[in-house]
Amino acid sequence: MLNNSKKQKSKSKKLSKSKDLELKSRCESANFKSEQAACQYEQTTIKKVKNEKDISPILEEEIPFGSQIIQQSNLQDYDKLICEEVVKDFNSFTFNNSLEHQISQEDEQETLSEFMREQVKYEENYSYKKNYLNNQNEIQSHMVPILFDWLIEVAHSFHFKRETFYLSINYVERYLLRQPNVLISKFQLLGVAAIFIAHKCEEIYPKTLKDFHRLIQDQYTIQEIEQMEVQILKSLDFRMYPNTPIFWLNYYTKIWDEFIIDKDPCIMFKERTNEAYYRYRELVQLFDVCLIDYQYKHNEKLTILSLIYLVVAKQLQIFDDYETMAMSQSEICDFFNSDEQEYNKLFRQFILKSEIYLEFDRQIFYEDLSDVICQLVKYFILRFDNSLPRVLLNNQQFIDEMQHEELLSFQTYNKSTIETITIIQKQNQ
């Protein structure tokens, strides 16, 4: 009897071991397949480009007592992180217009208007003041653009979407507003943890924590990044899905295109053409500069509408030289306040017809843009970069097969951003 019981126990152990081995093999197989699928996706969508010049991921800034807000990274380690290469030359490309779908415009507009009003009301849960440095002793206003510019470069290098970058700066600003006296030594750590959280919320193919750890060249440990991630989540009460400024920019450019489509001249932002693509890129680069400049305090919705006004006016060649006018701004202000100009009548009609709301119960009017437009002209000294995002370089087939909204969503990097903000700050002093 004892022998039989021992045999039965040994059989049961063998069966349990065989089941464990089978389960483990299934898990390993599933992991291998998922990794294989991810690799196949990278290989089919991204082509390597020769003659690369490395992007320096971090900018240096002098601060008191000889310490630095962000240290220069080791480019050799960074090369391992970024598998593609960057070229300066812009490769021409064309859009395949046959991919676009035609939807009933009236049904879409009615549904969209109702949805967007709800989104304006939803914003009340995430609204915050932009004076988040008032309760900070060590972090100065000139340090904020440096960190945000670096986050743009990180998002560009990882092929992240614009939404990911704007989520990260939302987290940083709200955290600084709620947590007083953040140390300079923790400022870049805050940025890394913020974009790490944002990319998990937004990106389909997330990176590993080790990838982000390599960005900061062992300034912080992986455990410190994880601890900062927890601190951010707790500080923001796990409210991680605001409507970001790029969300509103995409909406306003969409309704502008719908408004102008049957008018002459028809200057659009999201039409599947090269000209419209370059125009959209110019718009978002200006928008990036405005919002990462801590000195700029205007509402994002008014900023977007004002930039649309100025970029379209530039396309129509209403003004001769934006760089010259950026110094005085008086010519733009006089033109905007003139009721006799046909372009002003057109834009006023667009604002009224679109029923754009600043808050849930307050509609935006044409006159609300006056001060914002006069101040925005100074940012037109920015040198625009219209080269394709790295993920699209030398990949015409990928461009043809991609939905146009997805193509517009890739975050791009302009090296002139910090230079532009520095010039504007000196002019204001």
Short mmCIF file of C-alpha atoms in Angstrom, two decimals:
data_model
loop_
_atom_site.label_atom_id
_atom_site.label_comp_id
_atom_site.label_asym_id
_atom_site.label_seq_id
_atom_site.Cartn_x
_atom_site.Cartn_y
_atom_site.Cartn_z
CA MET A 1 0.00 0.00 0.00
CA LEU A 2 2.81 2.41 0.86
CA ASN A 3 4.52 1.72 -2.46
CA ASN A 4 1.28 2.43 -4.35
CA SER A 5 0.78 5.73 -2.58
CA LYS A 6 4.38 6.75 -3.33
CA LYS A 7 3.90 5.89 -6.99
CA GLN A 8 0.71 7.95 -7.16
CA LYS A 9 2.45 10.96 -5.55
CA SER A 10 5.36 10.70 -7.96
CA LYS A 11 2.95 10.52 -10.91
CA SER A 12 1.08 13.59 -9.74
CA LYS A 13 4.36 15.49 -9.35
CA LYS A 14 5.43 14.51 -12.84
CA LEU A 15 2.08 15.60 -14.26
CA SER A 16 2.30 18.99 -12.51
CA LYS A 17 5.86 19.48 -13.74
CA SER A 18 4.88 18.61 -17.30
CA LYS A 19 1.99 21.12 -17.12
CA ASP A 20 4.30 23.82 -15.79
CA LEU A 21 6.77 23.15 -18.57
CA GLU A 22 4.02 23.25 -21.16
CA LEU A 23 2.66 26.55 -19.78
CA LYS A 24 6.15 28.05 -19.69
CA SER A 25 6.81 27.02 -23.28
CA ARG A 26 3.51 28.59 -24.37
CA CYS A 27 4.40 31.87 -22.64
CA GLU A 28 7.85 31.89 -24.18
CA SER A 29 6.34 31.17 -27.58
CA ALA A 30 3.82 33.99 -27.17
CA ASN A 31 6.53 36.42 -26.08
CA PHE A 32 8.70 35.38 -29.00
CA LYS A 33 5.83 35.90 -31.45
CA SER A 34 4.99 39.33 -30.05
CA GLU A 35 8.64 40.38 -30.22
CA GLN A 36 8.89 38.95 -33.72
CA ALA A 37 5.79 40.91 -34.78
CA ALA A 38 7.21 44.12 -33.34
CA CYS A 39 10.49 43.55 -35.17
CA GLN A 40 8.66 42.87 -38.43
CA TYR A 41 6.70 46.11 -37.96
CA GLU A 42 9.90 48.10 -37.42
CA GLN A 43 11.56 46.48 -40.45
CA THR A 44 8.64 47.15 -42.78
CA THR A 45 7.99 50.73 -41.69
CA ILE A 46 11.47 52.11 -41.05
CA LYS A 47 14.41 52.08 -43.46
CA LYS A 48 17.96 52.77 -42.45
CA VAL A 49 19.44 55.91 -43.97
CA LYS A 50 23.13 56.30 -44.78
CA ASN A 51 25.38 59.25 -43.96
CA GLU A 52 23.88 59.88 -40.57
CA LYS A 53 24.82 62.76 -38.39
CA ASP A 54 24.09 62.16 -34.70
CA ILE A 55 21.52 64.22 -32.89
CA SER A 56 22.76 65.46 -29.57
CA PRO A 57 19.89 64.52 -27.23
CA ILE A 58 20.64 67.04 -24.50
CA LEU A 59 21.39 70.76 -24.52
CA GLU A 60 23.62 72.41 -21.94
CA GLU A 61 22.65 75.49 -19.96
CA GLU A 62 24.72 77.41 -17.46
CA ILE A 63 23.17 77.96 -14.06
CA PRO A 64 24.50 79.48 -10.83
CA PHE A 65 27.34 77.86 -8.86
CA GLY A 66 28.65 76.06 -11.94
CA SER A 67 26.13 73.21 -11.93
CA GLN A 68 24.28 72.24 -15.09
CA ILE A 69 20.59 71.58 -15.60
CA ILE A 70 21.22 68.98 -18.28
CA GLN A 71 24.53 67.26 -18.95
CA GLN A 72 25.91 66.40 -22.37
CA SER A 73 25.22 62.75 -23.20
CA ASN A 74 27.59 60.09 -24.44
CA LEU A 75 26.90 59.88 -28.19
CA GLN A 76 28.25 56.35 -28.52
CA ASP A 77 25.68 54.98 -26.07
CA TYR A 78 22.99 57.06 -27.72
CA ASP A 79 23.83 55.48 -31.10
CA LYS A 80 22.78 52.11 -29.69
CA LEU A 81 19.42 53.57 -28.72
CA ILE A 82 18.59 55.10 -32.09
CA CYS A 83 18.83 52.49 -34.85
CA GLU A 84 18.05 54.80 -37.79
CA GLU A 85 20.13 57.63 -39.13
CA VAL A 86 19.35 61.22 -39.95
CA VAL A 87 20.09 63.05 -43.18
CA LYS A 88 19.90 66.78 -43.73
CA ASP A 89 18.80 66.60 -47.34
CA PHE A 90 15.06 66.70 -47.87
CA ASN A 91 13.73 64.03 -50.21
CA SER A 92 10.77 65.01 -52.35
CA PHE A 93 7.63 62.94 -52.11
CA THR A 94 4.03 62.91 -53.30
CA PHE A 95 0.70 62.02 -51.77
CA ASN A 96 -1.70 59.41 -53.08
CA ASN A 97 -5.07 61.17 -52.90
CA SER A 98 -7.04 58.04 -53.75
CA LEU A 99 -6.79 56.91 -50.10
CA GLU A 100 -9.06 59.62 -48.70
CA HIS A 101 -12.64 58.77 -47.76
CA GLN A 102 -15.62 60.99 -48.38
CA ILE A 103 -18.06 61.11 -45.45
CA SER A 104 -21.40 62.85 -45.26
CA GLN A 105 -20.29 66.33 -44.23
CA GLU A 106 -23.52 67.37 -42.53
CA ASP A 107 -23.77 64.26 -40.34
CA GLU A 108 -20.12 64.46 -39.42
CA GLN A 109 -20.31 68.16 -38.55
CA GLU A 110 -23.33 67.76 -36.29
CA THR A 111 -21.78 64.86 -34.38
CA LEU A 112 -18.40 66.57 -34.16
CA SER A 113 -19.79 69.87 -32.84
CA GLU A 114 -21.68 68.09 -30.07
CA PHE A 115 -18.61 66.05 -29.15
CA MET A 116 -16.29 69.07 -29.07
CA ARG A 117 -18.59 71.02 -26.75
CA GLU A 118 -18.39 68.12 -24.34
CA GLN A 119 -14.61 68.20 -24.65
CA VAL A 120 -14.51 71.88 -23.70
CA LYS A 121 -16.53 71.06 -20.59
CA TYR A 122 -14.27 68.08 -19.89
CA GLU A 123 -11.29 70.46 -19.78
CA GLU A 124 -12.45 71.84 -16.44
CA ASN A 125 -11.04 68.71 -14.77
CA TYR A 126 -7.55 69.46 -16.11
CA SER A 127 -7.33 73.26 -16.17
CA TYR A 128 -4.34 74.78 -14.40
CA LYS A 129 -2.51 78.11 -14.21
CA LYS A 130 0.69 78.61 -16.17
CA ASN A 131 2.52 80.37 -13.33
CA TYR A 132 3.88 77.07 -12.05
CA LEU A 133 7.34 78.52 -11.34
CA ASN A 134 6.04 80.91 -8.69
CA ASN A 135 6.48 78.22 -6.03
CA GLN A 136 9.88 77.04 -7.32
CA ASN A 137 13.14 78.40 -5.87
CA GLU A 138 15.81 76.65 -7.95
CA ILE A 139 14.11 76.15 -11.33
CA GLN A 140 14.25 79.34 -13.43
CA SER A 141 12.15 80.33 -16.45
CA HIS A 142 15.04 79.93 -18.94
CA MET A 143 15.45 76.27 -17.89
CA VAL A 144 11.92 75.26 -18.88
CA PRO A 145 12.36 75.69 -22.69
CA ILE A 146 15.64 73.73 -22.52
CA LEU A 147 13.97 70.73 -20.90
CA PHE A 148 10.93 70.87 -23.20
CA ASP A 149 13.10 71.26 -26.30
CA TRP A 150 15.03 68.16 -25.22
CA LEU A 151 11.73 66.27 -24.77
CA ILE A 152 10.77 67.24 -28.33
CA GLU A 153 14.07 65.81 -29.54
CA VAL A 154 13.49 62.59 -27.58
CA ALA A 155 9.99 62.24 -29.04
CA HIS A 156 11.35 62.88 -32.53
CA SER A 157 14.16 60.33 -32.11
CA PHE A 158 11.78 57.63 -30.86
CA HIS A 159 9.22 58.38 -33.63
CA PHE A 160 6.62 59.35 -31.02
CA LYS A 161 3.44 61.24 -31.81
CA ARG A 162 2.95 64.93 -31.03
CA GLU A 163 0.28 63.95 -28.54
CA THR A 164 2.93 62.09 -26.50
CA PHE A 165 5.13 65.17 -26.23
CA TYR A 166 2.25 67.46 -25.25
CA LEU A 167 1.07 65.00 -22.62
CA SER A 168 4.56 65.00 -21.11
CA ILE A 169 4.77 68.80 -20.79
CA ASN A 170 1.27 68.79 -19.30
CA TYR A 171 2.46 66.37 -16.61
CA VAL A 172 5.61 68.43 -15.91
CA GLU A 173 3.74 71.73 -15.58
CA ARG A 174 0.99 70.33 -13.38
CA TYR A 175 3.54 68.57 -11.18
CA LEU A 176 5.56 71.77 -10.70
CA LEU A 177 2.36 73.61 -9.83
CA ARG A 178 1.50 71.09 -7.10
CA GLN A 179 4.98 70.29 -5.79
CA PRO A 180 6.92 73.33 -4.52
CA ASN A 181 10.70 73.66 -4.50
CA VAL A 182 11.64 70.85 -6.88
CA LEU A 183 15.44 70.54 -6.96
CA ILE A 184 17.38 71.32 -10.14
CA SER A 185 19.04 67.93 -9.81
CA LYS A 186 15.60 66.30 -10.22
CA PHE A 187 14.36 68.49 -13.10
CA GLN A 188 15.54 66.28 -15.96
CA LEU A 189 14.44 63.21 -14.01
CA LEU A 190 10.95 64.75 -13.91
CA GLY A 191 11.03 65.22 -17.70
CA VAL A 192 12.16 61.65 -18.37
CA ALA A 193 9.52 60.15 -16.09
CA ALA A 194 6.83 62.39 -17.63
CA ILE A 195 7.52 61.35 -21.23
CA PHE A 196 7.87 57.73 -20.08
CA ILE A 197 4.32 57.87 -18.66
CA ALA A 198 3.01 59.78 -21.68
CA HIS A 199 4.37 57.29 -24.20
CA LYS A 200 2.74 54.40 -22.30
CA CYS A 201 -0.58 56.26 -22.52
CA GLU A 202 -0.31 57.13 -26.22
CA GLU A 203 2.10 54.93 -28.20
CA ILE A 204 1.14 51.57 -29.72
CA TYR A 205 4.65 50.12 -29.49
CA PRO A 206 6.10 51.31 -26.16
CA LYS A 207 9.80 51.45 -25.35
CA THR A 208 11.41 49.81 -22.33
CA LEU A 209 12.46 51.69 -19.22
CA LYS A 210 16.08 50.86 -20.10
CA ASP A 211 15.70 52.84 -23.34
CA PHE A 212 14.78 55.94 -21.35
CA HIS A 213 17.49 55.24 -18.81
CA ARG A 214 20.13 55.34 -21.57
CA LEU A 215 18.96 58.83 -22.55
CA ILE A 216 20.18 60.34 -19.29
CA GLN A 217 23.55 58.56 -19.31
CA ASP A 218 23.35 57.08 -15.81
CA GLN A 219 22.58 60.41 -14.15
CA TYR A 220 19.73 58.61 -12.44
CA THR A 221 19.05 54.95 -11.73
CA ILE A 222 16.13 52.98 -13.08
CA GLN A 223 14.73 52.86 -9.55
CA GLU A 224 14.79 56.68 -9.37
CA ILE A 225 12.84 56.94 -12.63
CA GLU A 226 10.27 54.48 -11.27
CA GLN A 227 10.00 56.43 -8.02
CA MET A 228 9.49 59.71 -9.91
CA GLU A 229 6.84 58.03 -12.06
CA VAL A 230 4.92 57.06 -8.90
CA GLN A 231 5.30 60.58 -7.49
CA ILE A 232 3.90 62.13 -10.68
CA LEU A 233 0.92 59.76 -10.76
CA LYS A 234 0.07 60.43 -7.13
CA SER A 235 0.57 64.18 -7.41
CA LEU A 236 -1.76 64.38 -10.43
CA ASP A 237 -4.36 62.10 -8.80
CA PHE A 238 -3.93 59.68 -11.72
CA ARG A 239 -5.61 62.19 -14.07
CA MET A 240 -3.45 61.46 -17.10
CA TYR A 241 -5.69 62.02 -20.14
CA PRO A 242 -6.25 65.77 -20.71
CA ASN A 243 -7.09 67.29 -24.06
CA THR A 244 -3.68 68.55 -25.09
CA PRO A 245 -3.06 71.70 -27.17
CA ILE A 246 -2.25 69.60 -30.26
CA PHE A 247 -5.72 68.04 -29.93
CA TRP A 248 -7.26 71.50 -30.40
CA LEU A 249 -4.86 72.43 -33.19
CA ASN A 250 -5.91 69.38 -35.19
CA TYR A 251 -9.58 70.20 -34.61
CA TYR A 252 -9.30 73.86 -35.62
CA THR A 253 -7.30 73.09 -38.77
CA LYS A 254 -9.97 70.54 -39.68
CA ILE A 255 -12.85 73.01 -39.38
CA TRP A 256 -10.82 75.67 -41.22
CA ASP A 257 -10.31 73.27 -44.14
CA GLU A 258 -14.03 72.53 -44.20
CA PHE A 259 -14.82 76.24 -44.17
CA ILE A 260 -12.38 77.27 -46.91
CA ILE A 261 -12.82 74.30 -49.26
CA ASP A 262 -15.39 76.00 -51.51
CA LYS A 263 -13.73 79.43 -51.46
CA ASP A 264 -11.03 81.08 -53.53
CA PRO A 265 -8.18 80.93 -52.79
CA CYS A 266 -8.50 77.57 -51.05
CA ILE A 267 -5.60 77.39 -48.59
CA MET A 268 -5.83 74.24 -46.49
CA PHE A 269 -3.74 72.53 -43.82
CA LYS A 270 -4.81 68.89 -43.96
CA GLU A 271 -5.31 68.33 -47.66
CA ARG A 272 -3.22 65.40 -48.91
CA THR A 273 -0.79 67.55 -50.90
CA ASN A 274 2.81 68.60 -50.42
CA GLU A 275 1.91 72.29 -50.11
CA ALA A 276 -0.66 71.66 -47.37
CA TYR A 277 1.77 69.37 -45.55
CA TYR A 278 4.48 72.05 -45.46
CA ARG A 279 1.93 74.61 -44.29
CA TYR A 280 0.82 72.32 -41.45
CA ARG A 281 4.46 71.72 -40.46
CA GLU A 282 5.06 75.47 -40.30
CA LEU A 283 1.98 75.92 -38.13
CA VAL A 284 2.94 73.23 -35.60
CA GLN A 285 6.55 74.39 -35.36
CA LEU A 286 5.36 77.89 -34.47
CA PHE A 287 2.95 76.36 -31.98
CA ASP A 288 5.75 74.31 -30.38
CA VAL A 289 7.91 77.41 -29.89
CA CYS A 290 5.08 79.42 -28.33
CA LEU A 291 4.08 76.79 -25.80
CA ILE A 292 7.54 75.80 -24.60
CA ASP A 293 8.46 79.46 -24.04
CA TYR A 294 7.59 80.02 -20.38
CA GLN A 295 7.12 83.76 -20.98
CA TYR A 296 4.18 83.05 -23.30
CA LYS A 297 0.94 82.95 -21.27
CA HIS A 298 -1.94 83.17 -23.76
CA ASN A 299 -4.71 80.58 -24.00
CA GLU A 300 -3.92 77.72 -26.40
CA LYS A 301 -7.18 78.01 -28.34
CA LEU A 302 -6.65 81.72 -29.04
CA THR A 303 -3.04 80.95 -29.98
CA ILE A 304 -4.05 78.30 -32.52
CA LEU A 305 -6.65 80.49 -34.20
CA SER A 306 -4.23 83.42 -34.31
CA LEU A 307 -1.51 81.26 -35.86
CA ILE A 308 -3.95 80.00 -38.49
CA TYR A 309 -4.79 83.64 -39.28
CA LEU A 310 -1.11 84.57 -39.65
CA VAL A 311 0.06 81.49 -41.57
CA VAL A 312 -2.78 81.79 -44.11
CA ALA A 313 -2.11 85.55 -44.43
CA LYS A 314 1.55 84.74 -45.08
CA GLN A 315 0.54 82.25 -47.77
CA LEU A 316 -1.64 84.93 -49.39
CA GLN A 317 1.38 87.28 -49.26
CA ILE A 318 -0.66 89.95 -47.49
CA PHE A 319 2.49 91.07 -45.68
CA ASP A 320 5.84 91.49 -47.35
CA ASP A 321 8.34 90.46 -44.69
CA TYR A 322 7.35 88.76 -41.44
CA GLU A 323 10.84 88.91 -39.94
CA THR A 324 10.96 92.70 -40.31
CA MET A 325 7.43 93.15 -39.00
CA ALA A 326 8.21 90.91 -36.03
CA MET A 327 10.30 93.74 -34.61
CA SER A 328 7.55 96.39 -34.64
CA GLN A 329 4.26 94.43 -34.92
CA SER A 330 2.35 97.64 -35.64
CA GLU A 331 1.57 96.81 -39.29
CA ILE A 332 -0.05 93.49 -38.35
CA CYS A 333 -2.16 95.10 -35.62
CA ASP A 334 -3.39 97.87 -37.94
CA PHE A 335 -4.30 95.36 -40.63
CA PHE A 336 -6.14 93.04 -38.22
CA ASN A 337 -8.27 95.88 -36.82
CA SER A 338 -9.30 97.08 -40.28
CA ASP A 339 -12.88 96.05 -41.12
CA GLU A 340 -12.42 96.91 -44.79
CA GLN A 341 -9.98 94.10 -45.56
CA GLU A 342 -11.53 91.12 -47.36
CA TYR A 343 -9.33 88.63 -45.52
CA ASN A 344 -10.53 89.94 -42.17
CA LYS A 345 -14.14 89.58 -43.27
CA LEU A 346 -13.43 86.00 -44.32
CA PHE A 347 -11.77 85.08 -41.03
CA ARG A 348 -14.49 86.77 -39.00
CA GLN A 349 -17.03 84.67 -40.89
CA PHE A 350 -15.01 81.53 -40.08
CA ILE A 351 -14.98 82.31 -36.34
CA LEU A 352 -18.72 82.98 -36.19
CA LYS A 353 -19.75 80.04 -38.33
CA SER A 354 -17.56 77.56 -36.44
CA GLU A 355 -18.96 78.40 -32.97
CA ILE A 356 -15.61 77.96 -31.26
CA TYR A 357 -15.73 78.06 -27.47
CA LEU A 358 -13.05 79.28 -25.10
CA GLU A 359 -14.79 77.78 -22.11
CA PHE A 360 -17.95 75.74 -22.09
CA ASP A 361 -20.23 78.80 -21.93
CA ARG A 362 -18.08 81.45 -23.64
CA GLN A 363 -17.78 81.63 -27.40
CA ILE A 364 -14.64 83.04 -29.06
CA PHE A 365 -15.08 86.11 -31.24
CA TYR A 366 -12.84 87.66 -33.86
CA GLU A 367 -11.88 90.57 -31.59
CA ASP A 368 -10.51 88.16 -28.96
CA LEU A 369 -7.54 87.41 -31.23
CA SER A 370 -6.25 90.98 -31.48
CA ASP A 371 -3.67 91.01 -28.67
CA VAL A 372 -2.56 87.44 -29.34
CA ILE A 373 -1.93 88.04 -33.05
CA CYS A 374 0.13 91.16 -32.38
CA GLN A 375 2.37 89.24 -29.97
CA LEU A 376 2.63 86.07 -32.06
CA VAL A 377 4.27 87.83 -35.00
CA LYS A 378 7.59 87.93 -33.13
CA TYR A 379 7.82 84.11 -33.29
CA PHE A 380 7.96 84.25 -37.10
CA ILE A 381 11.71 84.79 -36.88
CA LEU A 382 11.86 81.01 -36.46
CA ARG A 383 13.65 79.24 -39.32
CA PHE A 384 11.32 76.48 -40.45
CA ASP A 385 12.44 72.90 -41.00
CA ASN A 386 10.34 71.06 -43.56
CA SER A 387 12.41 67.88 -43.80
CA LEU A 388 10.47 64.66 -43.39
CA PRO A 389 10.36 62.84 -40.04
CA ARG A 390 13.08 60.20 -39.95
CA VAL A 391 10.60 57.33 -39.96
CA LEU A 392 9.37 58.50 -43.40
CA LEU A 393 12.69 59.20 -45.11
CA ASN A 394 13.19 57.28 -48.38
CA ASN A 395 9.93 55.42 -47.82
CA GLN A 396 7.45 56.62 -50.44
CA GLN A 397 5.44 53.40 -50.22
CA PHE A 398 4.92 53.88 -46.49
CA ILE A 399 3.70 57.45 -47.12
CA ASP A 400 1.23 56.27 -49.77
CA GLU A 401 -0.22 53.55 -47.56
CA MET A 402 -0.47 55.64 -44.40
CA GLN A 403 -3.57 57.51 -43.30
CA HIS A 404 -2.91 61.22 -43.68
CA GLU A 405 -3.74 62.06 -40.05
CA GLU A 406 -1.16 59.54 -38.92
CA LEU A 407 1.47 61.06 -41.16
CA LEU A 408 0.79 64.50 -39.67
CA SER A 409 0.97 63.15 -36.12
CA PHE A 410 4.73 62.42 -35.97
CA GLN A 411 6.63 64.79 -33.70
CA THR A 412 9.38 66.65 -35.53
CA TYR A 413 12.34 68.60 -34.16
CA ASN A 414 13.48 72.09 -35.10
CA LYS A 415 17.02 72.95 -34.00
CA SER A 416 16.27 76.69 -34.14
CA THR A 417 13.71 76.59 -31.32
CA ILE A 418 15.95 77.54 -28.39
CA GLU A 419 17.77 80.15 -30.45
CA THR A 420 14.45 81.78 -31.34
CA ILE A 421 13.23 81.83 -27.74
CA THR A 422 16.56 83.30 -26.56
CA ILE A 423 16.35 86.14 -29.10
CA ILE A 424 12.77 86.93 -28.09
CA GLN A 425 13.69 86.94 -24.40
CA LYS A 426 16.51 89.41 -25.06
CA GLN A 427 14.14 91.66 -27.00
CA ASN A 428 11.70 91.67 -24.08
CA GLN A 429 14.34 92.69 -21.55
#
